[in-house]
Tab-separated table of C-alpha atoms in Angstrom:
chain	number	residue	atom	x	y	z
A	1	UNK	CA	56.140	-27.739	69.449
A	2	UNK	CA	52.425	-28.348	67.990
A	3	UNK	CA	53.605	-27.699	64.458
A	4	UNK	CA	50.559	-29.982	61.885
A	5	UNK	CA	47.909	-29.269	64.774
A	6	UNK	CA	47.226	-26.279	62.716
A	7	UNK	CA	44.399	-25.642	60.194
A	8	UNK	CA	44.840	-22.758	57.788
A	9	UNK	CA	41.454	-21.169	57.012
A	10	UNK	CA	42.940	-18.485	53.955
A	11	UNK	CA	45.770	-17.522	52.361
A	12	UNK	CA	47.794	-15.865	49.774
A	13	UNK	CA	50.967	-16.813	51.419
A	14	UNK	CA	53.514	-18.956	49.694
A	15	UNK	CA	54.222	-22.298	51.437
A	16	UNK	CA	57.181	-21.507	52.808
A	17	UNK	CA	55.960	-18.258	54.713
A	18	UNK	CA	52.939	-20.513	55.875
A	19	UNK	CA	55.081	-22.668	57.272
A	20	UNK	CA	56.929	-19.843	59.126
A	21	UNK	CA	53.709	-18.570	60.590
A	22	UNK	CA	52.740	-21.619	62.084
A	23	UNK	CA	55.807	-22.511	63.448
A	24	UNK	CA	55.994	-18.913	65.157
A	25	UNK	CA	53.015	-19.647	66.257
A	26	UNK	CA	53.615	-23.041	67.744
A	27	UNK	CA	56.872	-21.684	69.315
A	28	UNK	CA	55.162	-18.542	70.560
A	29	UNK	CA	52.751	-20.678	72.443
A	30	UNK	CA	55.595	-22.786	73.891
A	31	UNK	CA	57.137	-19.355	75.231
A	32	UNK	CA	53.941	-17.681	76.727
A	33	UNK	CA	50.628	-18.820	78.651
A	34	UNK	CA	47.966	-19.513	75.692
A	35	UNK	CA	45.944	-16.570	77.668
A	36	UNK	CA	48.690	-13.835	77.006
A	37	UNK	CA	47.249	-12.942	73.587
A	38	UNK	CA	49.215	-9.674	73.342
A	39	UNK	CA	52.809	-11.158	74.067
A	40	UNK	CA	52.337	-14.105	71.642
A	41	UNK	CA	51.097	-11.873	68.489
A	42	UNK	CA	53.710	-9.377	69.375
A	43	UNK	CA	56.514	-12.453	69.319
A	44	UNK	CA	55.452	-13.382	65.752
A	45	UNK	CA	55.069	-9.772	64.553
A	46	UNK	CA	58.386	-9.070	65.647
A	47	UNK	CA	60.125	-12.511	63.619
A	48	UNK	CA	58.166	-11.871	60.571
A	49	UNK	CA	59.767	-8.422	60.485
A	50	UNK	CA	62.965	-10.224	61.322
A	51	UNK	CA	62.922	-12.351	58.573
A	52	UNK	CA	60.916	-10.685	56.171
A	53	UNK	CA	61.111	-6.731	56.827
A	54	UNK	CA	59.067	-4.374	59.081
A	55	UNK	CA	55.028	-3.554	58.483
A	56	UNK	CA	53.442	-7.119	59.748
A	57	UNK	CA	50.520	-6.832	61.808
A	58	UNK	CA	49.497	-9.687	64.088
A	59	UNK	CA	46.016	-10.745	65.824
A	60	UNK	CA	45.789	-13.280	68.256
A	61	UNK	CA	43.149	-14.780	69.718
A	62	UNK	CA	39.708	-16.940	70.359
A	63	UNK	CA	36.891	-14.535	69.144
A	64	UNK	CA	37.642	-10.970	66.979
A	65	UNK	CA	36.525	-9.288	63.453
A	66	UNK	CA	38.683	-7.483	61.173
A	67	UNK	CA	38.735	-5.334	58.395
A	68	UNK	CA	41.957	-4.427	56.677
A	69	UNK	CA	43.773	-3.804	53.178
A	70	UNK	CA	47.157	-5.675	52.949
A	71	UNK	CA	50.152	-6.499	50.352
A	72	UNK	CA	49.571	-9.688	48.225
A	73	UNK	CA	51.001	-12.301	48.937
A	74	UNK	CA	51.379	-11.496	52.811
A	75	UNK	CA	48.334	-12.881	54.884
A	76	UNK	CA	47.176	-16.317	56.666
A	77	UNK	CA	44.748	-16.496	58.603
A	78	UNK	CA	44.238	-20.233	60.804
A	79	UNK	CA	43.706	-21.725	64.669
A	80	UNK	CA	46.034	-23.303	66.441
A	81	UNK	CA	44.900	-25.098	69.531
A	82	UNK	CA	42.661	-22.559	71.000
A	83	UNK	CA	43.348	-19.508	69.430
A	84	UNK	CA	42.860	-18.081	65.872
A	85	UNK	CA	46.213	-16.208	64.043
A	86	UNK	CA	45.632	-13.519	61.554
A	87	UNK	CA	49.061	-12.350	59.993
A	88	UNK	CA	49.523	-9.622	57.324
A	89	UNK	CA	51.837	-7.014	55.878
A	90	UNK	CA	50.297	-3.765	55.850
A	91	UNK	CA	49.251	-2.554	51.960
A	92	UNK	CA	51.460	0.567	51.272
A	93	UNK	CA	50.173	3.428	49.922
């Protein structure tokens, strides 16, 4: 596990829930090759609606831009080894 390697760059997330993502994040990495992008966002997306209900997003990786409108309280963004992790619950409507 690489959990305290991690540097958060922003957040609204309460401490807890940041401590959550990176620990997904750590554990995803330990599960799949740090190139599989797809199948380590998809692993966190799918325990954050576990734990905390459906409508997370997840984007994984070294070098993207984003754009997006989501629920306060629900987003982190920070790198981990390599690779950047942008979690967020969708804003509904």
């Amino acid at each position: 596990m690489l959990e305290g390697k991690g540097m958060i760059k922003e957040t609204d997330m309460p401490v807890k829930m940041q401590i959550q993502a990176m620990a997904f994040a750590s554990q995803a990495l330990d599960l799949y090759d740090v190139f599989d992008c797809i199948s380590i966002a998809a692993h966190i997306k799918k325990e954050f609606d576990k734990r905390y209900g459906g409508g997370w997003q997840c984007v994984v990786g070294s070098n993207f831009g984003c754009f997006f409108t989501h629920s306060q309280g629900s987003f982190i963004y920070f790198a981990l080894e390599t690779l950047n992790f942008l979690i967020f619950k969708a804003a509904s409507s």
